[in-house]
Coordinates of C-alpha atoms and ligand atoms in Angstrom, one line a residue:
X1190 CA -19.7 -11.8 32.9
X1191 CA -18.3 -11.0 29.5
X1192 CA -14.7 -10.0 29.3
X1193 CA -14.3 -6.4 28.1
X1194 CA -13.6 -6.1 24.4
X1195 CA -9.9 -5.5 24.0
X1196 CA -8.5 -4.0 20.8
X1197 CA -5.5 -6.4 21.0
X1198 CA -5.9 -9.8 22.6
X1199 CA -4.5 -9.8 26.1
X1200 CA -2.0 -12.5 25.1
X1201 CA -0.8 -10.6 22.1
X1202 CA 2.7 -10.6 23.4
X1203 CA 2.8 -14.4 23.1
X1204 CA 1.6 -14.5 19.5
X1205 CA 3.9 -15.0 16.6
X1206 CA 5.3 -11.8 15.1
X1207 CA 3.0 -11.8 12.1
X1208 CA 0.0 -12.2 14.3
X1209 CA 1.0 -9.3 16.4
X1210 CA 1.5 -7.2 13.3
X1211 CA -1.9 -8.1 11.9
X1212 CA -3.5 -7.3 15.2
X1213 CA -1.8 -3.9 15.4
X1214 CA -2.9 -3.1 11.8
X1215 CA -6.4 -4.1 12.6
X1216 CA -6.4 -2.1 15.8
X1217 CA -5.2 1.1 14.0
X1218 CA -7.8 0.6 11.3
X1219 CA -10.6 0.1 13.8
X1220 CA -9.7 3.1 15.9
X1221 CA -8.5 5.7 13.4
X1222 CA -8.9 4.2 9.9
X1223 CA -5.2 4.1 9.4
X1224 CA -2.0 2.5 10.8
X1225 CA 1.7 2.9 10.3
X1226 CA 4.1 0.2 11.4
X1227 CA 7.9 0.5 11.1
X1228 CA 10.0 -2.7 10.7
X1229 CA 6.8 -4.6 9.8
X1230 CA 7.7 -6.6 6.7
X1231 CA 8.8 -10.1 7.5
X1232 CA 12.6 -10.5 6.9
X1233 CA 12.4 -13.3 4.3
X1234 CA 9.7 -11.5 2.3
X1235 CA 11.6 -8.2 2.5
X1236 CA 14.9 -9.8 1.3
X1237 CA 13.3 -11.6 -1.6
X1238 CA 11.4 -8.4 -2.7
X1239 CA 14.7 -6.4 -2.6
X1240 CA 16.6 -9.0 -4.5
X1241 CA 13.8 -9.2 -7.1
X1242 CA 13.7 -5.4 -7.5
X1243 CA 17.4 -5.2 -7.9
X1244 CA 17.4 -7.6 -10.9
X1245 CA 14.2 -6.2 -12.5
X1246 CA 15.1 -4.4 -15.8
X1247 CA 13.8 -0.8 -16.1
X1248 CA 11.8 -2.0 -19.1
X1249 CA 9.4 -3.7 -16.8
X1250 CA 8.3 -0.4 -15.3
X1251 CA 6.0 1.9 -17.2
X1252 CA 4.7 5.5 -16.6
X1253 CA 1.7 5.4 -14.2
X1254 CA -1.6 6.9 -15.4
X1255 CA -4.5 8.2 -13.3
X1256 CA -8.0 6.9 -13.0
X1257 CA -9.3 4.7 -15.8
X1258 CA -8.5 7.3 -18.5
X1259 CA -4.8 6.7 -18.5
X1260 CA -4.3 10.2 -19.8
X1261 CA -0.6 10.4 -19.5
X1262 CA -0.2 14.1 -20.3
X1263 CA -2.5 15.0 -17.4
X1264 CA -1.0 12.3 -15.3
X1265 CA 2.5 13.8 -15.6
X1266 CA 1.4 16.8 -13.6
X1267 CA -0.2 14.7 -10.9
X1268 CA 2.2 11.8 -10.5
X1269 CA 5.6 10.9 -11.9
X1270 CA 6.3 7.4 -10.7
X1271 CA 6.8 4.3 -12.9
X1272 CA 5.0 1.1 -11.9
X1273 CA 5.1 -2.6 -12.5
X1274 CA 2.0 -4.6 -11.6
X1275 CA 2.6 -7.7 -9.4
X1276 CA 0.9 -10.7 -10.9
X1277 CA 2.7 -13.5 -9.1
X1278 CA 4.9 -14.6 -11.9
X1279 CA 8.1 -14.2 -9.8
X1280 CA 8.6 -16.1 -6.5
X1281 CA 9.0 -12.7 -4.7
X1282 CA 5.8 -11.4 -6.2
X1283 CA 4.0 -14.6 -5.3
X1284 CA 5.3 -14.4 -1.7
X1285 CA 4.0 -10.8 -1.4
X1286 CA 0.6 -11.9 -2.7
X1287 CA 0.4 -14.8 -0.3
X1288 CA 1.3 -12.4 2.6
X1289 CA -1.3 -9.9 1.5
X1290 CA -3.9 -12.7 1.3
X1291 CA -3.2 -13.7 4.9
X1292 CA -3.6 -10.0 5.9
X1293 CA -6.9 -9.8 3.9
X1294 CA -8.2 -12.9 5.7
X1295 CA -7.3 -11.6 9.1
X1296 CA -8.8 -8.1 8.5
X1297 CA -12.0 -9.6 7.2
X1298 CA -12.3 -11.7 10.3
X1299 CA -11.6 -8.9 12.7
X1300 CA -13.2 -5.9 11.0
X1301 CA -15.8 -7.5 8.7
X1302 CA -14.5 -5.4 5.8
X1303 CA -15.6 -7.8 3.1
X1304 CA -12.4 -7.5 1.2
X1305 CA -12.6 -9.6 -1.9
X1306 CA -9.6 -9.1 -4.1
X1307 CA -6.2 -7.4 -4.1
X1308 CA -4.2 -5.6 -6.7
X1309 CA -0.7 -4.1 -6.3
X1310 CA 2.3 -2.7 -8.1
X1311 CA 5.9 -1.9 -7.5
X1312 CA 6.5 1.9 -7.8
X1313 CA 9.7 3.6 -8.6
X1314 CA 10.0 7.4 -8.0
X1315 CA 13.2 8.8 -9.4
X1316 CA 14.9 11.8 -7.8
X1317 CA 12.3 14.7 -7.9
X1318 CA 9.3 12.5 -8.7
X1319 CA 6.1 13.0 -6.7
X1320 CA 2.5 12.1 -6.5
X1321 CA 0.3 15.1 -5.7
X1322 CA -2.4 15.0 -3.1
X1323 CA -5.1 12.5 -4.1
X1324 CA -7.5 9.9 -2.8
X1325 CA -7.3 6.3 -3.9
X1326 CA -11.1 5.9 -4.2
X1327 CA -14.1 8.1 -4.5
X1328 CA -17.0 7.2 -2.2
X1329 CA -19.6 5.2 -4.0
X1330 CA -17.7 5.1 -7.3
X1331 CA -14.9 2.7 -6.8
X1332 CA -14.5 -0.6 -5.0
X1333 CA -11.1 0.1 -3.6
X1334 CA -11.7 -0.1 0.2
X1335 CA -8.3 -0.4 1.8
X1336 CA -4.9 0.9 0.7
X1337 CA -1.6 -0.8 1.7
X1338 CA 1.9 0.6 1.1
X1339 CA 5.2 -1.1 1.8
X1340 CA 8.6 0.6 1.6
X1341 CA 11.7 -0.9 0.2
X1342 CA 14.5 1.6 0.7
X1343 CA 17.5 0.7 2.7
X1344 CA 19.2 3.4 4.9
X1345 CA 16.7 6.1 4.1
X1346 CA 17.9 9.3 5.8
X1347 CA 15.5 12.0 7.2
X1348 CA 16.9 14.7 4.9
X1349 CA 16.2 12.6 1.7
X1350 CA 12.5 13.5 1.5
X1351 CA 10.1 11.2 -0.2
X1352 CA 7.7 11.1 2.7
X1353 CA 4.1 9.9 2.3
X1354 CA 1.9 12.6 3.8
X1355 CA -1.4 11.4 5.0
X1356 CA -4.0 14.1 5.8
X1357 CA -6.0 12.9 8.8
X1358 CA -8.5 14.6 11.1
X1359 CA -5.7 15.0 13.7
X1360 CA -3.4 16.7 11.1
X1361 CA -0.7 15.6 8.7
X1362 CA 1.0 12.3 9.3
X1363 CA 4.4 12.0 7.6
X1364 CA 5.9 8.7 6.9
X1365 CA 9.5 8.2 5.7
X1366 CA 9.8 5.4 3.1
X1367 CA 12.1 3.3 5.2
X1368 CA 12.7 -0.3 4.5
X1369 CA 10.1 -2.5 6.2
X1370 CA 7.6 0.3 7.0
X1371 CA 4.0 -0.6 6.3
X1372 CA 1.0 1.8 6.0
X1373 CA -2.7 0.9 5.7
X1374 CA -5.6 3.3 5.5
X1375 CA -9.2 3.4 4.3
X1376 CA -9.0 4.3 0.6
X1377 CA -11.9 6.7 0.5
X1378 CA -11.1 8.6 3.7
X1379 CA -7.6 9.8 3.6
X1380 CA -6.2 12.2 1.0
X1381 CA -2.4 11.7 0.8
X1382 CA 0.6 12.7 -1.3
X1383 CA 4.2 11.6 -2.0
X1384 CA 6.8 14.4 -1.6
X1385 CA 9.8 14.5 -4.0
X1386 CA 12.8 12.7 -2.8
X1387 CA 16.5 13.2 -3.3
X1388 CA 17.2 9.6 -4.4
X1389 CA 15.4 6.7 -6.0
X1390 CA 12.5 5.6 -3.9
X1391 CA 10.8 2.2 -4.2
X1392 CA 7.5 1.1 -2.7
X1393 CA 4.7 -1.3 -3.3
X1394 CA 1.2 0.2 -3.4
X1395 CA -1.8 -2.2 -3.1
X1396 CA -5.5 -2.0 -2.8
X1397 CA -8.0 -4.5 -1.3
X1398 CA -11.3 -4.3 -3.1
X1399 CA -14.8 -5.3 -2.3
X1400 CA -16.9 -7.1 -4.9
X1401 CA -19.4 -4.7 -6.5
X1402 CA -20.4 -7.0 -9.4
X1403 CA -24.0 -6.9 -10.4
X1404 CA -26.0 -8.3 -13.2
X1405 CA -25.2 -5.2 -15.3
X1406 CA -21.5 -5.0 -14.5
X1407 CA -19.0 -7.8 -13.7
X1408 CA -16.0 -6.6 -11.7
X1409 CA -12.8 -7.3 -13.6
X1410 CA -10.0 -8.8 -11.4
X1411 CA -8.3 -5.5 -11.8
Ligands
OGA1605 C1 -0.4 5.5 -4.7 C2 0.3 6.1 -3.5 C3 2.1 6.1 -1.9 C4 3.5 5.8 -1.7 O1 0.3 4.8 -5.4 O2 -1.6 5.7 -4.8 O3 -0.3 6.9 -2.9 O4 4.1 6.2 -0.6 N1 1.5 5.7 -3.1 O5 4.2 5.2 -2.6
MN1606 MN1 -2.5 6.8 -3.3

């Protein structure tokens, strides 16, 4: 007789930390299309990202645009964060890309998502900055399939705002941008927004993409 299909392997407790985390993310995605995991970022990765952020000059961040138009006047009413794409030039950025690649492999194996590439950026929201309700991909138009957000703010207090609000079928899900919290969700399915915060707010936002290249159109790496 076949064993019943379990969302998390029965021996999950014995798996290494990373394996358990990847299993939890896969389980959330499979069941609800999203998952929120506090204290999820591996310690060494988290520390190196924090150290890297601390010594990054402001000049490396630029105002974020929206869509492919990069219309910054319009963008200013929609989002106010400043971003820096992660390309693997720094050891911390490379460690993040390696970790994301491991997650991609695992999710492809468990959920057959066909994730093909990954793009991500650091984001800095100054006090009062926001990102209005939006979706990361429009069905049939874009190849962003899965969104991943990681938070890098030590000692975030409940009164400081800056929550990510995810609009789900079960209602609003509010996530504080606390250090180490990870969020994944299907890019086309969940409108979400970033509420203004009382202090500087740092995150990494990333997107796993599927390959939609055709003879007419070759997907750029980004
Ligand atoms: C985004 C985004 C959420 C966050 O960059 O598209 O929704 O909490 N970011 O930083
Ligand atoms: Mn988004």
